[in-house]
CSV table of C-alpha atoms in Angstrom, one decimal:
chain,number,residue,atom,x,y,z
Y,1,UNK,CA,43.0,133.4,36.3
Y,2,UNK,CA,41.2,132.3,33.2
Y,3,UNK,CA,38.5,134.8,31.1
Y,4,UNK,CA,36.1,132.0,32.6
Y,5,UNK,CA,37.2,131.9,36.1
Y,6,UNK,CA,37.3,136.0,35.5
Y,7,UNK,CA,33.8,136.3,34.3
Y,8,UNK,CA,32.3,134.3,36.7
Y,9,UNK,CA,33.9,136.1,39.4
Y,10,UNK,CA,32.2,139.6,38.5
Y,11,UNK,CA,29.2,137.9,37.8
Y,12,UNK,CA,28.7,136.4,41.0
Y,13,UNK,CA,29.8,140.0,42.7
Y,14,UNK,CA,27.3,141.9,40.5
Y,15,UNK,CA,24.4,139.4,41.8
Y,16,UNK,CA,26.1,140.3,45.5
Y,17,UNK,CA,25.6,144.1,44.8
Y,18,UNK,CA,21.9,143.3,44.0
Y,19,UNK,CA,21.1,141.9,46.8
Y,20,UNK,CA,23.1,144.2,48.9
Y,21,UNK,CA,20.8,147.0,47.2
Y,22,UNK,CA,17.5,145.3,47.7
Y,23,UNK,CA,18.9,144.9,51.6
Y,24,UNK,CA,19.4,148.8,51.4
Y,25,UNK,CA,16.0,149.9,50.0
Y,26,UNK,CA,14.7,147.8,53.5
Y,27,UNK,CA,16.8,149.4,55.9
Y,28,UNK,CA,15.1,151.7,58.3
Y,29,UNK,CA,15.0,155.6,57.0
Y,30,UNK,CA,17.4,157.9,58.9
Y,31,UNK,CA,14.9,161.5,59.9
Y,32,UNK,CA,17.6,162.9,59.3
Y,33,UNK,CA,18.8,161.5,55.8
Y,34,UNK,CA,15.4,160.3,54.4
Y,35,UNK,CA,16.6,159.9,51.1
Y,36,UNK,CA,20.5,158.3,52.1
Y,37,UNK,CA,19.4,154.5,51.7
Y,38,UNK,CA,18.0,155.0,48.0
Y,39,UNK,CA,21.5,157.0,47.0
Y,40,UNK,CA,23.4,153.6,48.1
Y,41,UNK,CA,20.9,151.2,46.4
Y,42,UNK,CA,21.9,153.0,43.1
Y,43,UNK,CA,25.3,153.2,44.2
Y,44,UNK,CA,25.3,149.3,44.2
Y,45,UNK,CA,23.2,149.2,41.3
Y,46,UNK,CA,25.9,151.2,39.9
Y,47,UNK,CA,28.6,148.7,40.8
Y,48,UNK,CA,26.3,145.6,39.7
Y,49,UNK,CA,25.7,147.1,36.2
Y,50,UNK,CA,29.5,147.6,35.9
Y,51,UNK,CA,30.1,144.1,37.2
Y,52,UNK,CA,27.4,142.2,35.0
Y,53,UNK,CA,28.9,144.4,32.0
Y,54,UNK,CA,32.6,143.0,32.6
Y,55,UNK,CA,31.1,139.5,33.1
Y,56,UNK,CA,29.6,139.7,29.5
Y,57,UNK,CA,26.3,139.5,31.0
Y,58,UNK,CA,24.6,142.7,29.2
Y,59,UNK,CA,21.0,142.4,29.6
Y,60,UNK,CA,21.9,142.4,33.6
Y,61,UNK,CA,24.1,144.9,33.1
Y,62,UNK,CA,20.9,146.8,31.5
Y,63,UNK,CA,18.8,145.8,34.1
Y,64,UNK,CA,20.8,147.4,36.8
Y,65,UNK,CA,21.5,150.8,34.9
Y,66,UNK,CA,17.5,150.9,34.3
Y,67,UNK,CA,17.0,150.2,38.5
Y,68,UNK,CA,19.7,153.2,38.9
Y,69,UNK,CA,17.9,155.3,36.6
Y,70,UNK,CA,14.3,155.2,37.6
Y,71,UNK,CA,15.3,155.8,41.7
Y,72,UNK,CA,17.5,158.9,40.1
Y,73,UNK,CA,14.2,160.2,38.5
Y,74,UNK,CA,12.3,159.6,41.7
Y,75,UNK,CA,15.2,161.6,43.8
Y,76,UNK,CA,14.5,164.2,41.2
Y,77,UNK,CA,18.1,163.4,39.6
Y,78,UNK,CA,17.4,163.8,36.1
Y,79,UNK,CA,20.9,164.4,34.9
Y,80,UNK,CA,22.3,161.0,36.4
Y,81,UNK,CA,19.1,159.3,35.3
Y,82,UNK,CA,19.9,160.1,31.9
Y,83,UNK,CA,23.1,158.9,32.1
Y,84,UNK,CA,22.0,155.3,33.8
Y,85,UNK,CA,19.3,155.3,30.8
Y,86,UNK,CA,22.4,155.7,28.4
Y,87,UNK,CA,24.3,153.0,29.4
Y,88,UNK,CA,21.6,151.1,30.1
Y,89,UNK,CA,21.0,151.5,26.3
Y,90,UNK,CA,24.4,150.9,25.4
Y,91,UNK,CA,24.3,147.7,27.5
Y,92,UNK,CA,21.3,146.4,26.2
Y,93,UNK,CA,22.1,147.1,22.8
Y,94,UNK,CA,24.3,144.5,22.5
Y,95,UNK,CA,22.2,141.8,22.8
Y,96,UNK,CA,18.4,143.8,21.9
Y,97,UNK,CA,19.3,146.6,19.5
Y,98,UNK,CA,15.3,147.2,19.0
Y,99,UNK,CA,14.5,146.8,23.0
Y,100,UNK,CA,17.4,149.4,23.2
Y,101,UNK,CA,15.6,152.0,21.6
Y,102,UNK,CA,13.4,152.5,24.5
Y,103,UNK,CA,16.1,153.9,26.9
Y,104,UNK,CA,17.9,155.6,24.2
Y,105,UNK,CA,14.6,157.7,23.5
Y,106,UNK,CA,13.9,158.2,27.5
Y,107,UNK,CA,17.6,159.6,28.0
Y,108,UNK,CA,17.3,162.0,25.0
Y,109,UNK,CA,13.9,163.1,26.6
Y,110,UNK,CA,15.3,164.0,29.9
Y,111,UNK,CA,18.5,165.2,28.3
Y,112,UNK,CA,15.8,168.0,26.6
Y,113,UNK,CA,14.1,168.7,29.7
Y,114,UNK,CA,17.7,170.2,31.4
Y,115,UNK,CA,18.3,172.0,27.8
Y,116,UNK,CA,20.7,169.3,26.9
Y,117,UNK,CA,20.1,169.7,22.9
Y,118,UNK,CA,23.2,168.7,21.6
Y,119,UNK,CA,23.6,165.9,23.3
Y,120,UNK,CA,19.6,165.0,22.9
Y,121,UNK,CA,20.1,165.5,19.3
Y,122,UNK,CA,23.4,163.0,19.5
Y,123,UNK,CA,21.3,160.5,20.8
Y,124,UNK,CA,18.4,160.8,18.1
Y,125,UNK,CA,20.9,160.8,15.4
Y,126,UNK,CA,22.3,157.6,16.8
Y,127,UNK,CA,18.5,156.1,17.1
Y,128,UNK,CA,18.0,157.5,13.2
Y,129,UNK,CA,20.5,155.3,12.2
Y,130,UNK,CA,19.4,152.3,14.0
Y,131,UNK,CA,16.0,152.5,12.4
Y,132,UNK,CA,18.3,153.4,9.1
Y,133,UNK,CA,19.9,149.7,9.7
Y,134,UNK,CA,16.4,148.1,10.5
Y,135,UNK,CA,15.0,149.4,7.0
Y,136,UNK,CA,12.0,151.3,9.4
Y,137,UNK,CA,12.5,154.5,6.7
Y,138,UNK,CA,9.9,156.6,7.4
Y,139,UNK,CA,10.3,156.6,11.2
Y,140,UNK,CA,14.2,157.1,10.3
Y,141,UNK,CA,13.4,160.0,8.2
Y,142,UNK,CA,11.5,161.4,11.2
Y,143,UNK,CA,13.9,160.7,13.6
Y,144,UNK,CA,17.0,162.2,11.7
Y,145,UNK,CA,14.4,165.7,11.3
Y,146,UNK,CA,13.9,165.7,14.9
Y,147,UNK,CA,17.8,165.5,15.4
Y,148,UNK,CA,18.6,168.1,12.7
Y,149,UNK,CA,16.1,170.4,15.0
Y,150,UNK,CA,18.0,169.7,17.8
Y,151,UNK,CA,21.0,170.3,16.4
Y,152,UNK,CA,20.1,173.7,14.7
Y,153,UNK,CA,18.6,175.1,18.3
Y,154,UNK,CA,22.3,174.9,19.4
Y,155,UNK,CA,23.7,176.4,16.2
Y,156,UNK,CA,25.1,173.0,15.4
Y,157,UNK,CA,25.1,173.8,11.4
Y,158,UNK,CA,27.6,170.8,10.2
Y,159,UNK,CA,25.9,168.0,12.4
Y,160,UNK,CA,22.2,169.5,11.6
Y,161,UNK,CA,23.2,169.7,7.3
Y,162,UNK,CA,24.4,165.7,8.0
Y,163,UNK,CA,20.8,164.6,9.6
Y,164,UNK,CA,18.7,166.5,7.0
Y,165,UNK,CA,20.8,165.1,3.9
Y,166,UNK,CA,20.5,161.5,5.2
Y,167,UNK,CA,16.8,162.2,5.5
Y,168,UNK,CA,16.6,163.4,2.5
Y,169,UNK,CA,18.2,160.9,0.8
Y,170,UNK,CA,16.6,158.2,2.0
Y,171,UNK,CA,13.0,160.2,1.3
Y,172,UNK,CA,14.9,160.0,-2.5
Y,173,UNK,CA,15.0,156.7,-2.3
Y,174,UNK,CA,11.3,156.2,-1.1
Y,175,UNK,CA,9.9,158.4,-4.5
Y,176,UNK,CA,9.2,161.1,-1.9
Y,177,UNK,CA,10.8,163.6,-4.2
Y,178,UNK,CA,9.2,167.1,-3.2
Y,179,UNK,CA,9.9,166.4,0.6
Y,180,UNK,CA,13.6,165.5,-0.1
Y,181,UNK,CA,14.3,168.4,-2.6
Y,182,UNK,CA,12.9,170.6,0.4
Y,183,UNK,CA,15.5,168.8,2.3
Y,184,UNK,CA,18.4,169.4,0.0
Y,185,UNK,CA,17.6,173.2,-0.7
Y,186,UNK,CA,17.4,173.7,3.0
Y,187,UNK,CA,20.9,172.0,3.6
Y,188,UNK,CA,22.7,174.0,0.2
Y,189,UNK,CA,21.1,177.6,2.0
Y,190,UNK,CA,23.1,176.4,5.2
Y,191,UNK,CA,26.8,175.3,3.2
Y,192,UNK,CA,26.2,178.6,1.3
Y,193,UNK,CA,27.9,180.2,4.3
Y,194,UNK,CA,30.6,178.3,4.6
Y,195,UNK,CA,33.5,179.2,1.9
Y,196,UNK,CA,34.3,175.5,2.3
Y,197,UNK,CA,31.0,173.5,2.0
Y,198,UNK,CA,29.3,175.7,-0.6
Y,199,UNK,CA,31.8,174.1,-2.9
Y,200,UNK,CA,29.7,171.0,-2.6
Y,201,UNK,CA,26.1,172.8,-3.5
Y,202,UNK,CA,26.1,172.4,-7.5
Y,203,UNK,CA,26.4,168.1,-6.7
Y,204,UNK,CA,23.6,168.9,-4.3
Y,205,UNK,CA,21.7,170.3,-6.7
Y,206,UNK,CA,22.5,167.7,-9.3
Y,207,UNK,CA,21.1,165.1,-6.6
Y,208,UNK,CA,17.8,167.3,-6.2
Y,209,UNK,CA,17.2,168.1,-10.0
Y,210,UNK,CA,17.8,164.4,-10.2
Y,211,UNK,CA,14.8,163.9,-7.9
Y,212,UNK,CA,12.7,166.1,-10.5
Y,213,UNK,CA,13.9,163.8,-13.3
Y,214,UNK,CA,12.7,160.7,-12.0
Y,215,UNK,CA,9.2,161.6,-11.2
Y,216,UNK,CA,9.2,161.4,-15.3
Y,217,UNK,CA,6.0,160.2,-16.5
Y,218,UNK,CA,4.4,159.6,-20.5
Y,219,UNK,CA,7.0,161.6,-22.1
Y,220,UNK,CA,4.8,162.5,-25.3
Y,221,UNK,CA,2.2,164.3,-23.2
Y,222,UNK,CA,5.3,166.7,-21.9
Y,223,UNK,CA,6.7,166.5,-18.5
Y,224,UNK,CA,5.7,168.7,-16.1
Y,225,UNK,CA,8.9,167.8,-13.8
Y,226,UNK,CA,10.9,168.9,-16.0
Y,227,UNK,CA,9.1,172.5,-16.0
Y,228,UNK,CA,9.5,172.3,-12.8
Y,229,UNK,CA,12.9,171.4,-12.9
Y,230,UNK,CA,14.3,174.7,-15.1
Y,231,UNK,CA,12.3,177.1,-12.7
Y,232,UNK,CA,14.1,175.9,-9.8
Y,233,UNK,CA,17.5,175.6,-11.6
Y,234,UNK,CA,16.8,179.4,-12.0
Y,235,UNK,CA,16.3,179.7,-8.3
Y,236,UNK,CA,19.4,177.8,-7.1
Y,237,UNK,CA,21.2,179.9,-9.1
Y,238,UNK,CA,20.6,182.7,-7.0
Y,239,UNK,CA,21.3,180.8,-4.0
Y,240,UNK,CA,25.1,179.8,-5.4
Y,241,UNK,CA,25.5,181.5,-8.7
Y,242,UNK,CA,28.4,179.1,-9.3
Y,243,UNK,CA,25.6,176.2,-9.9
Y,244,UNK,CA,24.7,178.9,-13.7
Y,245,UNK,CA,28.2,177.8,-15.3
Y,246,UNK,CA,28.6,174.2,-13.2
Y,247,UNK,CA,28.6,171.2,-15.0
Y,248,UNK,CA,26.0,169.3,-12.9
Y,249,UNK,CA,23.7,172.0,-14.6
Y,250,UNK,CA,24.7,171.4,-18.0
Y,251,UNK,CA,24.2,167.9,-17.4
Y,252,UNK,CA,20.7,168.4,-16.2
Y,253,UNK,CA,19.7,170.3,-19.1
Y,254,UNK,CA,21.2,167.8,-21.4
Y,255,UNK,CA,19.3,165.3,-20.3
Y,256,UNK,CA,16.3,166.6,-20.1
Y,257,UNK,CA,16.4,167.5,-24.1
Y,258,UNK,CA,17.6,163.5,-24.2
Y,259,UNK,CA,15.0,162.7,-22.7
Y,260,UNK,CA,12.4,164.7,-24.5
Y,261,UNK,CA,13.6,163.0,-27.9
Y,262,UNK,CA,13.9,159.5,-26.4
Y,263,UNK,CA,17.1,159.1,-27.5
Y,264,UNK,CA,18.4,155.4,-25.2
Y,265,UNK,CA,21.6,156.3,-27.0
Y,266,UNK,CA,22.6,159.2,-26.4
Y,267,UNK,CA,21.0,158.7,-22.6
Y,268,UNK,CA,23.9,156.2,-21.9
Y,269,UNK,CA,26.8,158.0,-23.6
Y,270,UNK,CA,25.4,161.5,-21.4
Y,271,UNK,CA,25.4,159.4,-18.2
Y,272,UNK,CA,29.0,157.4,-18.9
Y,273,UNK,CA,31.1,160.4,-20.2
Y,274,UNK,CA,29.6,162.4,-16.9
Y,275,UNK,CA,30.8,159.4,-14.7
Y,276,UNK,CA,33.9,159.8,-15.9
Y,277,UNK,CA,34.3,163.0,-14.8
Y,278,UNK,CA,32.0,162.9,-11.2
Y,279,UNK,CA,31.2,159.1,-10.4
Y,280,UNK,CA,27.7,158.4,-9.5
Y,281,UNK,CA,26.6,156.9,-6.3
Y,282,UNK,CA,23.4,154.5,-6.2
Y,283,UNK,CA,21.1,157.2,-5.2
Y,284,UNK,CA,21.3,158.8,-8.5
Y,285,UNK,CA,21.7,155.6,-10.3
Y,286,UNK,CA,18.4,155.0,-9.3
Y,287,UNK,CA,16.9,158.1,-10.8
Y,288,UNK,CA,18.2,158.0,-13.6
Y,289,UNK,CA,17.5,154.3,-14.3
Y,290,UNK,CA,13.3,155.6,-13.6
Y,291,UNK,CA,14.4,158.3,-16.4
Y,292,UNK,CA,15.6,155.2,-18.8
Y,293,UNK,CA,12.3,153.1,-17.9
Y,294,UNK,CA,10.4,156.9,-19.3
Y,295,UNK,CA,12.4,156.2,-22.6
Y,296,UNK,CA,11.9,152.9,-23.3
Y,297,UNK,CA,8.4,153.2,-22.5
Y,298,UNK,CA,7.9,156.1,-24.8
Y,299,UNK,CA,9.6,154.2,-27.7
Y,300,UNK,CA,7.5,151.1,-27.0
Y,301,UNK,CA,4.7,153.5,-27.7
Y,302,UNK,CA,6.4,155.1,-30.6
Y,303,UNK,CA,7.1,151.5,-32.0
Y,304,UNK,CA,3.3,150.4,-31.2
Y,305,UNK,CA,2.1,153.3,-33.0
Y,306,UNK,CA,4.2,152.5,-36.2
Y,307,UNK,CA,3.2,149.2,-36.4
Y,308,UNK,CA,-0.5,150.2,-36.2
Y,309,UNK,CA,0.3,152.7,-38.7
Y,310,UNK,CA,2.2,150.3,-41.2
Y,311,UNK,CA,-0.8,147.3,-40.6
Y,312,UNK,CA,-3.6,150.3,-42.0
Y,313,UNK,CA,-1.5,150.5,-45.2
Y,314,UNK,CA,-1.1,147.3,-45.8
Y,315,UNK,CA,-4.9,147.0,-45.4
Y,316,UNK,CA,-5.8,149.9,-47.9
Y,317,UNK,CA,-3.2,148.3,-50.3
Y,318,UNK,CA,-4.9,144.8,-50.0
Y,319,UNK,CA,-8.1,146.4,-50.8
C-alpha cells in the first residue's frame, strides 16, 4: 500500500466515524444511561480526530478534538476536555498557528480550574513563544508573566526564572528598561538560592545595569541613569556580594566614566577587550550601541560649539 492509497484509507474512515457519531447523538436516550450516547459520539470523535491526523488532514483532525472537547465540558469532564482542546491545538497548529491559540488558551484555562498550574503554566509558556515568533511583544511579555506566575504557585523556580528573563529581555529590547530591570532583579533574588545558578547573577546584573546605560540621554547635562545605576550596583551587591569584586561591575563603572568624557575610543577598546573575555549577545549590543549614539551626539555638540566659538574670533579679529 502506497502513502497515498494509505492516506486516503484513514481519511475516508475518519469521515465514517463522523457520521457514525452524528448517528449516535440521534439515537434514543437509555433512562437508564442518559448520558451513554454522548460518551460514544466522543468516543468516535476520538477515533476520527486520530484518523484525519494520520491522513494528514489536520484542520479535521482539529475539528474532531474541538467536537470531543465541548461534549466533555457539557458531561462536566473538564479534565478530558482539556486534553481534546490540546490536541486539538496541536492539530490545528500545523496548518493555523494563530487559530491555534484559541484552544491552547481554553485548555490552560480549564487545566487552572482542576489546580493544574504546572501544566497551565506549560501551556502559556508555549503560547508566549508563539506570540515571541509572531513579533506580538507586548502580549508575549504578558503571556510569559502569566506563566512565570503559574509556575511559581507550584514552586517551579527554574521554569518560573526562564519565563520572567525572556520577558524581560524582550521588554529590553522594547526600551522598557525599568520593567525589565524589575524582571532581572526578581530572577537574580531566586538563582541566589541555588549554589549553582547564583554563579550566573553578576552577567545578570551586567545585562540590567546595561538597561540603565542605554536610557543615556544629553550627556553634558549629567545622566541621571547613571546615578541610578551606582545606587543599585550598591544594592545588588547585597543580594550576591560576589557582583562588588566581579568584572561585569568593573566594566559597568568603566563605562560609565567613558562615557561621561565622551571618549568613542576608548568606548570601543572597553567593549572589545571585555568580549574577549565574556562574548556579548545582541541584547546588550544593542545598549550599548544607544550608549555610542550618546557619544557621538555629545561630540557633535562639542564640535558645534567649537566651531561657533572659533567663527566669533575670527569675527573680532576681522574687525
Amino acid at each position: 500500500m502506497t502513502e497515498l492509497e494509505r492516506n486516503r484509507k484513514y481519511e475516508k474512515l475518519g469521515y465514517h466515524h463522523l457520521a457514525a457519531a452524528d448517528r449516535a447523538l440521534r439515537q434514543i436516550t437509555l433512562p437508564n444511561a442518559p448520558k451513554l450516547k454522548f460518551f460514544d459520539a466522543v468516543d468516535l470523535w476520538n477515533k476520527s480526530g486520530k484518523c484525519f491526523a494520520i491522513a494528514g488532514e489536520w484542520e479535521e483532525s482539529a475539528h474532531s478534538f474541538s467536537k470531543a472537547a465541548e461534549f466533555m465540558v457539557k458531561l462536566n469532564k473538564p479534565h478530558e476536555a482539556a486534553v481534546f482542546w490540546l490536541k486539538s491545538a496541536e492539530m490545528l497548529r500545523r496548518v493555523d498557528p494563530v487559530g491555534s491559540m484559541v484552544p491552547y488558551n481554553t485548555a490552560a484555562k480549564l487545566y487552572l480550574g482542576l489546580d493544574r498550574f504546572a501544566t497551565a503554566a506549560n501551556i502559556t509558556r508555549n503560547l508566549a513563544e508563539m506570540l515571541e515568533e509572531f513579533r506580538e511583544w507586548d502580549n508575549a511579555v504578558t503571556t510569559y508573566e502569566k506563566a512565570a506566575e503559574y509556575y511559581d504557585s507550584e514552586h517551579y523556580n527554574a521554569q518560573c526564572c526562564v519565563c520572567l528573563y525572556k520577558a524581560g529581555y524582550i521588554l529590553a529590547l522594547l526600551e522598557k528598561f525599568d520593567r525589565a530591570v524589575a524582571l532581572f532583579e526578581r530572577v537574580a533574588s531566586i538563582w541566589r538560592e541555588d549554589n549553582l545558578l547564583r554563579m550566573n547573577i553578576p552577567r545578570l546584573f551586567l545585562r540590567a545595569g546595561l538597561c540603565y546605560i542605554a536610557q543615556g540621554g544629553a550627556i553634558a547635562k549629567g545622566l541621571y541613569s547613571h546615578e541610578v545605576l551606582r545606587y543599585k550596583m550598591k544594592q545588588w551587591s547585597t543580594i550576591d556580594y560576589s557582583f562588588e569584586y566581579s568584572r561585569e561591575r568593573m566594566f559597568l563603572d568603566n563605562m560609565m566614566d567613558i562615557i561621561l568624557n565622551a571618549d568613542l575610543n576608548l568606548f570601543a577598546d572597553h567593549i572589545f577587550n571585555f568580549d574577549n573575555v565574556a562574548q556579548f549577545d545582541s541584547m546588550m549590543l544593542k545598549m550599548l550601541a544607544r550608549a555610542r549614539y550618546d557619544i557621538e551626539e555629545e561630540l557633535n555638540i562639542r564640535e558645534e560649539a567649537r566651531f561657533r566659538h572659533q567663527q566669533e574670533l575670527d569675527d573680532e579679529r576681522s574687525k
